[in-house]
CSV table of C-alpha atoms in Angstrom, one decimal:
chain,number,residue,atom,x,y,z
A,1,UNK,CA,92.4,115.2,92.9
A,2,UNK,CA,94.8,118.0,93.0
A,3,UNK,CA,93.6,121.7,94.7
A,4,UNK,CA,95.1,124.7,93.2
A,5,UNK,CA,95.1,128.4,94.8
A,6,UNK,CA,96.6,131.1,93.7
A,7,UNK,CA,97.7,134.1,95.3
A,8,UNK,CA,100.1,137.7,94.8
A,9,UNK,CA,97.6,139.6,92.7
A,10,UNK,CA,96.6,143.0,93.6
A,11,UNK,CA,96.9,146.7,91.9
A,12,UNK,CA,100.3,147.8,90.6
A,13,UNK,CA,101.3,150.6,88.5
A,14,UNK,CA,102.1,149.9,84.7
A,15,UNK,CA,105.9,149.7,84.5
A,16,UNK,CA,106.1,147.6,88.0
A,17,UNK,CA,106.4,144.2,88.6
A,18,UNK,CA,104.6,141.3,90.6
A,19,UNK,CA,105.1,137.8,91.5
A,20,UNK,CA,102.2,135.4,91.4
A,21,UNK,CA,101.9,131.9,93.1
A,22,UNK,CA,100.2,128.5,92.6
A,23,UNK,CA,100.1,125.9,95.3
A,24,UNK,CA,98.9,123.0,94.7
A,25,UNK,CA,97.5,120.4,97.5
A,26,UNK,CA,98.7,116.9,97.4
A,27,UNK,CA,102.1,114.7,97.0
A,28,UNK,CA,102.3,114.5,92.8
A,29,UNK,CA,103.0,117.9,92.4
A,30,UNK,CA,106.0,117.0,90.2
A,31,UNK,CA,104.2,115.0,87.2
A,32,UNK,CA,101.9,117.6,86.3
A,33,UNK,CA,102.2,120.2,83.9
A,34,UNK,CA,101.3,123.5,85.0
A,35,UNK,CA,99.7,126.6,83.2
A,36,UNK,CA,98.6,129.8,83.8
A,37,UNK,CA,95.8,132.0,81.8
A,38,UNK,CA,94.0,135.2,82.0
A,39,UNK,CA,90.6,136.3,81.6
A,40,UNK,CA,90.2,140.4,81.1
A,41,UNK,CA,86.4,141.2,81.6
A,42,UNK,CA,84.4,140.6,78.5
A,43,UNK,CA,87.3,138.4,76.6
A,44,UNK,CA,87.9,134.7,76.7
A,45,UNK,CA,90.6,132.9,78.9
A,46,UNK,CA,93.8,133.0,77.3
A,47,UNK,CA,97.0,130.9,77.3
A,48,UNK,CA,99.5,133.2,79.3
A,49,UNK,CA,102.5,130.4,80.2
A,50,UNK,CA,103.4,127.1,80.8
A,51,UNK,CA,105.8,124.4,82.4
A,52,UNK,CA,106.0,120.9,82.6
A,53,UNK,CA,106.9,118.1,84.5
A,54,UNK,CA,110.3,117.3,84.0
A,55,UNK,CA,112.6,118.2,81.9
A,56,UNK,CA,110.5,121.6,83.2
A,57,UNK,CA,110.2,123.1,79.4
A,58,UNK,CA,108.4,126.3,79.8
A,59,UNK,CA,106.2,128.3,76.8
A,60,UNK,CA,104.5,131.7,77.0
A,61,UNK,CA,102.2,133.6,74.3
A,62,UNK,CA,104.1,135.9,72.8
A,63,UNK,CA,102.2,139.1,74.1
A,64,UNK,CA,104.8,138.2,77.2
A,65,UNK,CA,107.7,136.5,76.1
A,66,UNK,CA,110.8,138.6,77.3
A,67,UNK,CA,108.7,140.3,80.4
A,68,UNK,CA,107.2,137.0,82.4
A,69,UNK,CA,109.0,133.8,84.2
A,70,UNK,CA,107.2,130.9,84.8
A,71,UNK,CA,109.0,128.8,87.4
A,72,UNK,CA,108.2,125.8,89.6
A,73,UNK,CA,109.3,124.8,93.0
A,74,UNK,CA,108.5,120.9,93.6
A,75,UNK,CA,109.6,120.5,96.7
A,76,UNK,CA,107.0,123.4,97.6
A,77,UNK,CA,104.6,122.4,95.6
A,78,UNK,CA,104.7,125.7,93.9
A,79,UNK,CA,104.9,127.4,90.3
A,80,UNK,CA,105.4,130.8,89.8
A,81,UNK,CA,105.1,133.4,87.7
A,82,UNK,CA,107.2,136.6,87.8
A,83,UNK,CA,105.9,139.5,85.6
A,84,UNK,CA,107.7,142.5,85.0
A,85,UNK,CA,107.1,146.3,82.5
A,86,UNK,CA,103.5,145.5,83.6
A,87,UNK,CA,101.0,147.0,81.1
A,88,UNK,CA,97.1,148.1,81.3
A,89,UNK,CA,96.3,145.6,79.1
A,90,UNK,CA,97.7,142.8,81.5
A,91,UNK,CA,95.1,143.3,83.5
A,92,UNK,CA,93.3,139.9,84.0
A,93,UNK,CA,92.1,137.6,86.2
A,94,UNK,CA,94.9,135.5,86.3
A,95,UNK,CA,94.0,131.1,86.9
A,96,UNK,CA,96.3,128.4,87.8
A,97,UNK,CA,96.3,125.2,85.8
A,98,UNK,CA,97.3,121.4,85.8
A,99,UNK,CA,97.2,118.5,84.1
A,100,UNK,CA,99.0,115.1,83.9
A,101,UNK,CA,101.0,116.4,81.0
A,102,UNK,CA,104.0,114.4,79.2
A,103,UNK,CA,107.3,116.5,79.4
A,104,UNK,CA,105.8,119.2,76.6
A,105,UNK,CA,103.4,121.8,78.2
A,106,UNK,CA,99.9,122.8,76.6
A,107,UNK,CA,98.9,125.7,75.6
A,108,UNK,CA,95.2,124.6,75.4
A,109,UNK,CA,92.6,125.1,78.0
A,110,UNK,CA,91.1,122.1,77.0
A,111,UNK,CA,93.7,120.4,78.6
A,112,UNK,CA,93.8,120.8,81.5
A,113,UNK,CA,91.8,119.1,84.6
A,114,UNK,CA,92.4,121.3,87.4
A,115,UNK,CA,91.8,124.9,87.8
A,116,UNK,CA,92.2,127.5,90.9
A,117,UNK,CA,89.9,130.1,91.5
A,118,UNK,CA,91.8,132.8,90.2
A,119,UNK,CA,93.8,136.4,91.2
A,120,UNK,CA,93.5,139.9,89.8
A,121,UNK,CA,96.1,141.4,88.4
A,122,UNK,CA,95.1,144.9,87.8
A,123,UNK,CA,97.8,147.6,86.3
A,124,UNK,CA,96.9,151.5,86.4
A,125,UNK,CA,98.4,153.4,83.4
């Protein structure tokens, strides 16, 4: 059983940046693959990024590409992601996700076992 929570939302004006966190309880920390998705009010979650367990690939959706960074941090039990030239319509409630993955990191929600409770992002324009 693996316990996610997330934390580093909060309100941030569109242009700025903020870092988000995911730690997860437990000592297999390093064999799972880890996502992260957002949910805007009245939309379905969506894929945001990935990484797996090692060799730590990473994938994002390509409404992000080039302005987030997901990262992990085993030995802190830890991923990351780093999101940068925030815009209005990244605002979100942003989950934490893992799964006993295989080295290539889903994109699928169906996928994954474990979910944290989530963290707004919100971005004023």
């Amino acid at each position: 059983q693996v316990q996610l929570v997330e934390s580093g939302g909060g309100l941030v004006q569109g242009g700025g940046s903020l870092r988000l966190s995911c730690t997860a309880s437990g000592r297999l920390f390093s064999i799972y693959d880890m996502g992260w998705f957002r949910q805007a009010p009245g939309k379905e979650r969506e894929f945001v990024s990935c990484i797996s367990r090692s060799p730590y690939s990473t994938y994002s959706a390509d409404s992000v590409k080039g302005r987030f960074t997901i990262s992990r941090d085993n030995a802190k039990n830890t991923v990351y992601l780093q999101m940068n030239s925030l815009k209005s319509e990244d605002t979100a409630v942003y989950y934490c996700a893992a799964y006993g993955g295989s080295g290539l990191c889903s994109t699928s929600r169906s996928e994954y076992n474990y979910w944290g409770q989530g963290t707004q992002v919100t971005v004023s324009s």
